[in-house]
Amino acid sequence: MTKLYFVRHGLTANNALHAFNGSYSNHGLLPEGQQQASELGRFLQEVHFEKTYVSPQKRAIETAQYILKENQFSVNRLIEEEKLKEINFGYWDGVSIDSKEGHPQLRNLRHHPEQYDPSEFQGESYPSLIQRGTSFIQQLDYTTDANYLIVSHGVTLTTLLQTLKGKTIAQVREDGLLDNTSLSILETNNGKSFQEKCWNYIAY
């Protein structure tokens, strides 16, 4: 049985400012985010991770580093994976979310993913996000019992995990967005069907 430990990164300045925090934004963690990651690391300190995959964005890398610093086992190097980057918000990246209230595509982003069309601001669609996320999952090795730590981002992980659980595009946001430094665990025997063991758990 392979266990996938999915973690959303810790708190950043864009999160605190309620701004779009997409694939172009590259802030590190705020002190609060560092503390969150350390506390999650202590919660996971007895889990031996075969490999650690991270988005190449600074906030994800730092989150993984703080988690592994607390781990009792030998720390594997971080494997940076472009497919784990946050959704691309295009020209909206870094912009105040409140400034877009009332825009139909903000409503679709949150509540109607199947209708979300970010072409106006050169963003990334949900089908594109799902394609790159699932292609990452398909490249993992499921032939041995292993624990993989996967550190990524809110929209990317929420969309990917819901898809792996069999949800349609229209359903991927129905449970809301994963929280900062939350832990979600899926199990699989073959990399094709997944069982949820933990969803959006907060250790702090």
PDB file of C-alpha atoms in Angstrom:
ATOM      1  CA  MET A   1       0.000   0.000   0.000  1.00  0.00           C
ATOM      2  CA  THR A   2       1.351   3.415  -0.975  1.00  0.00           C
ATOM      3  CA  LYS A   3       0.434   6.439   1.118  1.00  0.00           C
ATOM      4  CA  LEU A   4       0.507   9.924  -0.348  1.00  0.00           C
ATOM      5  CA  TYR A   5       0.858  12.689   2.248  1.00  0.00           C
ATOM      6  CA  PHE A   6      -0.325  15.918   0.612  1.00  0.00           C
ATOM      7  CA  VAL A   7       0.489  19.215   2.346  1.00  0.00           C
ATOM      8  CA  ARG A   8      -0.516  22.715   1.354  1.00  0.00           C
ATOM      9  CA  HIS A   9       2.228  25.267   2.069  1.00  0.00           C
ATOM     10  CA  GLY A  10       2.242  27.472   5.163  1.00  0.00           C
ATOM     11  CA  LEU A  11       0.991  31.052   5.441  1.00  0.00           C
ATOM     12  CA  THR A  12       2.534  33.671   3.122  1.00  0.00           C
ATOM     13  CA  ALA A  13       2.178  37.423   2.679  1.00  0.00           C
ATOM     14  CA  ASN A  14      -0.285  37.001  -0.199  1.00  0.00           C
ATOM     15  CA  ASN A  15      -2.435  34.718   1.964  1.00  0.00           C
ATOM     16  CA  ALA A  16      -2.417  37.252   4.793  1.00  0.00           C
ATOM     17  CA  LEU A  17      -3.250  40.097   2.392  1.00  0.00           C
ATOM     18  CA  HIS A  18      -6.008  38.036   0.712  1.00  0.00           C
ATOM     19  CA  ALA A  19      -4.328  38.313  -2.685  1.00  0.00           C
ATOM     20  CA  PHE A  20      -4.139  35.823  -5.538  1.00  0.00           C
ATOM     21  CA  ASN A  21      -1.190  33.523  -4.824  1.00  0.00           C
ATOM     22  CA  GLY A  22      -0.561  31.741  -8.096  1.00  0.00           C
ATOM     23  CA  SER A  23       2.302  30.237 -10.041  1.00  0.00           C
ATOM     24  CA  TYR A  24       4.034  33.611 -10.547  1.00  0.00           C
ATOM     25  CA  SER A  25       4.031  34.594  -6.862  1.00  0.00           C
ATOM     26  CA  ASN A  26       7.141  33.424  -5.044  1.00  0.00           C
ATOM     27  CA  HIS A  27       6.990  34.689  -1.466  1.00  0.00           C
ATOM     28  CA  GLY A  28       8.510  32.646   1.324  1.00  0.00           C
ATOM     29  CA  LEU A  29       6.671  31.755   4.503  1.00  0.00           C
ATOM     30  CA  LEU A  30       5.695  34.270   7.154  1.00  0.00           C
ATOM     31  CA  PRO A  31       6.930  33.432  10.692  1.00  0.00           C
ATOM     32  CA  GLU A  32       3.449  32.062  11.410  1.00  0.00           C
ATOM     33  CA  GLY A  33       3.727  29.819   8.365  1.00  0.00           C
ATOM     34  CA  GLN A  34       7.130  28.581   9.515  1.00  0.00           C
ATOM     35  CA  GLN A  35       5.671  27.688  12.901  1.00  0.00           C
ATOM     36  CA  GLN A  36       2.740  25.894  11.248  1.00  0.00           C
ATOM     37  CA  ALA A  37       5.091  23.773   9.156  1.00  0.00           C
ATOM     38  CA  SER A  38       7.269  22.918  12.152  1.00  0.00           C
ATOM     39  CA  GLU A  39       4.238  21.800  14.141  1.00  0.00           C
ATOM     40  CA  LEU A  40       3.064  19.610  11.272  1.00  0.00           C
ATOM     41  CA  GLY A  41       6.588  18.212  11.071  1.00  0.00           C
ATOM     42  CA  ARG A  42       6.415  17.219  14.724  1.00  0.00           C
ATOM     43  CA  PHE A  43       3.079  15.528  14.074  1.00  0.00           C
ATOM     44  CA  LEU A  44       4.695  13.545  11.228  1.00  0.00           C
ATOM     45  CA  GLN A  45       8.066  13.026  12.898  1.00  0.00           C
ATOM     46  CA  GLU A  46       7.754   9.226  13.038  1.00  0.00           C
ATOM     47  CA  VAL A  47       6.698   8.788   9.411  1.00  0.00           C
ATOM     48  CA  HIS A  48       9.463   7.565   7.113  1.00  0.00           C
ATOM     49  CA  PHE A  49       9.105   9.275   3.746  1.00  0.00           C
ATOM     50  CA  GLU A  50      10.576   7.380   0.834  1.00  0.00           C
ATOM     51  CA  LYS A  51      10.642  10.536  -1.283  1.00  0.00           C
ATOM     52  CA  THR A  52       9.596  14.169  -0.941  1.00  0.00           C
ATOM     53  CA  TYR A  53       8.160  15.992  -3.943  1.00  0.00           C
ATOM     54  CA  VAL A  54       7.695  19.755  -3.858  1.00  0.00           C
ATOM     55  CA  SER A  55       6.532  22.559  -6.062  1.00  0.00           C
ATOM     56  CA  PRO A  56       9.584  24.667  -7.063  1.00  0.00           C
ATOM     57  CA  GLN A  57       7.944  27.735  -5.524  1.00  0.00           C
ATOM     58  CA  LYS A  58       9.654  29.078  -2.415  1.00  0.00           C
ATOM     59  CA  ARG A  59       6.671  28.715  -0.073  1.00  0.00           C
ATOM     60  CA  ALA A  60       6.357  24.992  -0.831  1.00  0.00           C
ATOM     61  CA  ILE A  61      10.090  24.314  -0.558  1.00  0.00           C
ATOM     62  CA  GLU A  62      10.312  26.086   2.803  1.00  0.00           C
ATOM     63  CA  THR A  63       7.275  24.199   4.111  1.00  0.00           C
ATOM     64  CA  ALA A  64       8.859  20.866   3.194  1.00  0.00           C
ATOM     65  CA  GLN A  65      12.145  21.879   4.792  1.00  0.00           C
ATOM     66  CA  TYR A  66      10.482  22.800   8.096  1.00  0.00           C
ATOM     67  CA  ILE A  67       8.501  19.538   8.101  1.00  0.00           C
ATOM     68  CA  LEU A  68      11.519  17.357   7.411  1.00  0.00           C
ATOM     69  CA  LYS A  69      13.664  19.188   9.943  1.00  0.00           C
ATOM     70  CA  GLU A  70      11.460  17.600  12.624  1.00  0.00           C
ATOM     71  CA  ASN A  71      11.566  14.106  11.085  1.00  0.00           C
ATOM     72  CA  GLN A  72      13.339  11.341  13.033  1.00  0.00           C
ATOM     73  CA  PHE A  73      14.500   9.508   9.932  1.00  0.00           C
ATOM     74  CA  SER A  74      17.171  10.428   7.433  1.00  0.00           C
ATOM     75  CA  VAL A  75      15.965  13.323   5.346  1.00  0.00           C
ATOM     76  CA  ASN A  76      15.725  12.734   1.617  1.00  0.00           C
ATOM     77  CA  ARG A  77      16.557  15.519  -0.765  1.00  0.00           C
ATOM     78  CA  LEU A  78      13.636  17.507  -2.116  1.00  0.00           C
ATOM     79  CA  ILE A  79      12.549  16.593  -5.631  1.00  0.00           C
ATOM     80  CA  GLU A  80      11.259  19.756  -7.290  1.00  0.00           C
ATOM     81  CA  GLU A  81       8.364  19.091  -9.630  1.00  0.00           C
ATOM     82  CA  GLU A  82       7.013  21.748 -12.006  1.00  0.00           C
ATOM     83  CA  LYS A  83       3.678  19.936 -12.237  1.00  0.00           C
ATOM     84  CA  LEU A  84       3.027  20.751  -8.572  1.00  0.00           C
ATOM     85  CA  LYS A  85       3.095  24.538  -9.050  1.00  0.00           C
ATOM     86  CA  GLU A  86       0.009  26.531  -8.129  1.00  0.00           C
ATOM     87  CA  ILE A  87      -2.607  27.318 -10.769  1.00  0.00           C
ATOM     88  CA  ASN A  88      -1.578  30.193 -13.023  1.00  0.00           C
ATOM     89  CA  PHE A  89      -3.736  33.240 -12.340  1.00  0.00           C
ATOM     90  CA  GLY A  90      -2.136  35.252 -15.145  1.00  0.00           C
ATOM     91  CA  TYR A  91      -2.556  39.016 -14.708  1.00  0.00           C
ATOM     92  CA  TRP A  92      -4.534  38.441 -11.518  1.00  0.00           C
ATOM     93  CA  ASP A  93      -1.537  36.991  -9.677  1.00  0.00           C
ATOM     94  CA  GLY A  94      -0.674  39.117  -6.634  1.00  0.00           C
ATOM     95  CA  VAL A  95      -3.809  41.246  -7.049  1.00  0.00           C
ATOM     96  CA  SER A  96      -6.255  41.741  -4.182  1.00  0.00           C
ATOM     97  CA  ILE A  97      -8.995  39.126  -4.349  1.00  0.00           C
ATOM     98  CA  ASP A  98     -11.460  41.637  -2.899  1.00  0.00           C
ATOM     99  CA  SER A  99     -10.857  43.895  -5.918  1.00  0.00           C
ATOM    100  CA  LYS A 100     -12.314  41.169  -8.152  1.00  0.00           C
ATOM    101  CA  GLU A 101     -15.458  40.561  -6.101  1.00  0.00           C
ATOM    102  CA  GLY A 102     -18.424  40.513  -8.467  1.00  0.00           C
ATOM    103  CA  HIS A 103     -16.331  39.352 -11.416  1.00  0.00           C
ATOM    104  CA  PRO A 104     -18.037  36.291 -12.938  1.00  0.00           C
ATOM    105  CA  GLN A 105     -14.756  34.400 -13.258  1.00  0.00           C
ATOM    106  CA  LEU A 106     -13.977  34.782  -9.562  1.00  0.00           C
ATOM    107  CA  ARG A 107     -17.375  33.255  -8.821  1.00  0.00           C
ATOM    108  CA  ASN A 108     -16.670  30.455 -11.300  1.00  0.00           C
ATOM    109  CA  LEU A 109     -13.188  29.860  -9.867  1.00  0.00           C
ATOM    110  CA  ARG A 110     -14.725  29.260  -6.448  1.00  0.00           C
ATOM    111  CA  HIS A 111     -18.116  27.733  -7.174  1.00  0.00           C
ATOM    112  CA  HIS A 112     -18.426  26.681 -10.823  1.00  0.00           C
ATOM    113  CA  PRO A 113     -15.037  25.310 -11.937  1.00  0.00           C
ATOM    114  CA  GLU A 114     -16.577  23.779 -15.058  1.00  0.00           C
ATOM    115  CA  GLN A 115     -17.481  27.318 -16.221  1.00  0.00           C
ATOM    116  CA  TYR A 116     -14.200  28.984 -15.242  1.00  0.00           C
ATOM    117  CA  ASP A 117     -12.626  30.755 -18.228  1.00  0.00           C
ATOM    118  CA  PRO A 118      -9.443  32.686 -17.317  1.00  0.00           C
ATOM    119  CA  SER A 119      -8.515  33.569 -20.918  1.00  0.00           C
ATOM    120  CA  GLU A 120      -9.345  37.250 -20.276  1.00  0.00           C
ATOM    121  CA  PHE A 121      -6.385  37.516 -17.883  1.00  0.00           C
ATOM    122  CA  GLN A 122      -4.273  34.729 -19.406  1.00  0.00           C
ATOM    123  CA  GLY A 123      -4.773  32.309 -16.550  1.00  0.00           C
ATOM    124  CA  GLU A 124      -4.857  28.519 -16.445  1.00  0.00           C
ATOM    125  CA  SER A 125      -8.024  26.462 -16.765  1.00  0.00           C
ATOM    126  CA  TYR A 126      -9.126  23.656 -14.474  1.00  0.00           C
ATOM    127  CA  PRO A 127      -8.749  20.992 -17.216  1.00  0.00           C
ATOM    128  CA  SER A 128      -5.123  22.069 -17.716  1.00  0.00           C
ATOM    129  CA  LEU A 129      -4.497  21.977 -13.966  1.00  0.00           C
ATOM    130  CA  ILE A 130      -6.035  18.510 -13.690  1.00  0.00           C
ATOM    131  CA  GLN A 131      -3.997  17.210 -16.617  1.00  0.00           C
ATOM    132  CA  ARG A 132      -0.655  18.245 -15.176  1.00  0.00           C
ATOM    133  CA  GLY A 133      -1.561  17.136 -11.660  1.00  0.00           C
ATOM    134  CA  THR A 134      -2.712  13.679 -12.674  1.00  0.00           C
ATOM    135  CA  SER A 135       0.303  13.234 -14.956  1.00  0.00           C
ATOM    136  CA  PHE A 136       2.492  13.752 -11.874  1.00  0.00           C
ATOM    137  CA  ILE A 137       0.531  11.115  -9.957  1.00  0.00           C
ATOM    138  CA  GLN A 138       0.877   8.672 -12.853  1.00  0.00           C
ATOM    139  CA  GLN A 139       4.676   8.913 -12.820  1.00  0.00           C
ATOM    140  CA  LEU A 140       5.059   7.768  -9.188  1.00  0.00           C
ATOM    141  CA  ASP A 141       6.215   4.254  -8.292  1.00  0.00           C
ATOM    142  CA  TYR A 142       3.461   2.164  -6.720  1.00  0.00           C
ATOM    143  CA  THR A 143       5.238  -1.200  -6.811  1.00  0.00           C
ATOM    144  CA  THR A 144       6.393  -1.047  -3.168  1.00  0.00           C
ATOM    145  CA  ASP A 145       4.864   0.040   0.129  1.00  0.00           C
ATOM    146  CA  ALA A 146       6.063   3.610   0.521  1.00  0.00           C
ATOM    147  CA  ASN A 147       5.141   6.988   1.991  1.00  0.00           C
ATOM    148  CA  TYR A 148       5.507  10.002  -0.284  1.00  0.00           C
ATOM    149  CA  LEU A 149       5.430  13.569   1.028  1.00  0.00           C
ATOM    150  CA  ILE A 150       3.983  15.954  -1.563  1.00  0.00           C
ATOM    151  CA  VAL A 151       4.021  19.686  -0.791  1.00  0.00           C
ATOM    152  CA  SER A 152       2.107  21.972  -3.108  1.00  0.00           C
ATOM    153  CA  HIS A 153      -0.603  24.643  -3.191  1.00  0.00           C
ATOM    154  CA  GLY A 154      -4.241  25.278  -2.365  1.00  0.00           C
ATOM    155  CA  VAL A 155      -6.040  25.211  -5.702  1.00  0.00           C
ATOM    156  CA  THR A 156      -3.658  22.655  -7.206  1.00  0.00           C
ATOM    157  CA  LEU A 157      -4.004  20.171  -4.337  1.00  0.00           C
ATOM    158  CA  THR A 158      -7.728  20.693  -3.782  1.00  0.00           C
ATOM    159  CA  THR A 159      -8.387  20.059  -7.468  1.00  0.00           C
ATOM    160  CA  LEU A 160      -6.003  17.114  -7.747  1.00  0.00           C
ATOM    161  CA  LEU A 161      -7.186  15.285  -4.637  1.00  0.00           C
ATOM    162  CA  GLN A 162     -10.857  15.679  -5.461  1.00  0.00           C
ATOM    163  CA  THR A 163     -10.147  14.398  -8.961  1.00  0.00           C
ATOM    164  CA  LEU A 164      -8.299  11.365  -7.591  1.00  0.00           C
ATOM    165  CA  LYS A 165     -11.332  10.659  -5.386  1.00  0.00           C
ATOM    166  CA  GLY A 166     -13.530  10.541  -8.494  1.00  0.00           C
ATOM    167  CA  LYS A 167     -15.073  14.017  -8.421  1.00  0.00           C
ATOM    168  CA  THR A 168     -15.953  15.825 -11.657  1.00  0.00           C
ATOM    169  CA  ILE A 169     -14.581  19.282 -12.489  1.00  0.00           C
ATOM    170  CA  ALA A 170     -17.886  20.767 -11.353  1.00  0.00           C
ATOM    171  CA  GLN A 171     -17.421  19.146  -7.925  1.00  0.00           C
ATOM    172  CA  VAL A 172     -13.758  19.854  -7.122  1.00  0.00           C
ATOM    173  CA  ARG A 173     -14.480  23.003  -5.068  1.00  0.00           C
ATOM    174  CA  GLU A 174     -17.633  21.779  -3.305  1.00  0.00           C
ATOM    175  CA  ASP A 175     -15.741  21.059  -0.046  1.00  0.00           C
ATOM    176  CA  GLY A 176     -13.884  24.370  -0.106  1.00  0.00           C
ATOM    177  CA  LEU A 177     -10.167  25.049  -0.394  1.00  0.00           C
ATOM    178  CA  LEU A 178      -7.582  23.155   1.630  1.00  0.00           C
ATOM    179  CA  ASP A 179      -6.182  25.230   4.507  1.00  0.00           C
ATOM    180  CA  ASN A 180      -2.596  26.445   4.846  1.00  0.00           C
ATOM    181  CA  THR A 181      -0.293  23.710   6.178  1.00  0.00           C
ATOM    182  CA  SER A 182      -3.123  21.180   6.124  1.00  0.00           C
ATOM    183  CA  LEU A 183      -2.493  17.458   5.722  1.00  0.00           C
ATOM    184  CA  SER A 184      -4.518  15.160   3.484  1.00  0.00           C
ATOM    185  CA  ILE A 185      -3.659  11.484   2.990  1.00  0.00           C
ATOM    186  CA  LEU A 186      -4.706   9.139   0.191  1.00  0.00           C
ATOM    187  CA  GLU A 187      -3.872   5.436  -0.068  1.00  0.00           C
ATOM    188  CA  THR A 188      -3.556   3.363  -3.221  1.00  0.00           C
ATOM    189  CA  ASN A 189      -2.432  -0.076  -4.323  1.00  0.00           C
ATOM    190  CA  ASN A 190      -2.035   0.728  -7.987  1.00  0.00           C
ATOM    191  CA  GLY A 191      -2.006   4.487  -8.552  1.00  0.00           C
ATOM    192  CA  LYS A 192      -5.428   4.264 -10.210  1.00  0.00           C
ATOM    193  CA  SER A 193      -7.947   4.080  -7.372  1.00  0.00           C
ATOM    194  CA  PHE A 194      -7.468   6.081  -4.182  1.00  0.00           C
ATOM    195  CA  GLN A 195      -8.961   5.917  -0.707  1.00  0.00           C
ATOM    196  CA  GLU A 196      -9.111   8.961   1.557  1.00  0.00           C
ATOM    197  CA  LYS A 197      -7.538   8.444   4.993  1.00  0.00           C
ATOM    198  CA  CYS A 198      -7.327  12.062   6.095  1.00  0.00           C
ATOM    199  CA  TRP A 199      -8.704  15.340   4.706  1.00  0.00           C
ATOM    200  CA  ASN A 200      -7.560  18.876   5.499  1.00  0.00           C
ATOM    201  CA  TYR A 201      -6.180  17.984   8.939  1.00  0.00           C
ATOM    202  CA  ILE A 202      -4.638  20.854  10.914  1.00  0.00           C
ATOM    203  CA  ALA A 203      -1.868  19.958  13.371  1.00  0.00           C
ATOM    204  CA  TYR A 204      -1.468  23.431  14.913  1.00  0.00           C
TER     205      TYR A 204
END
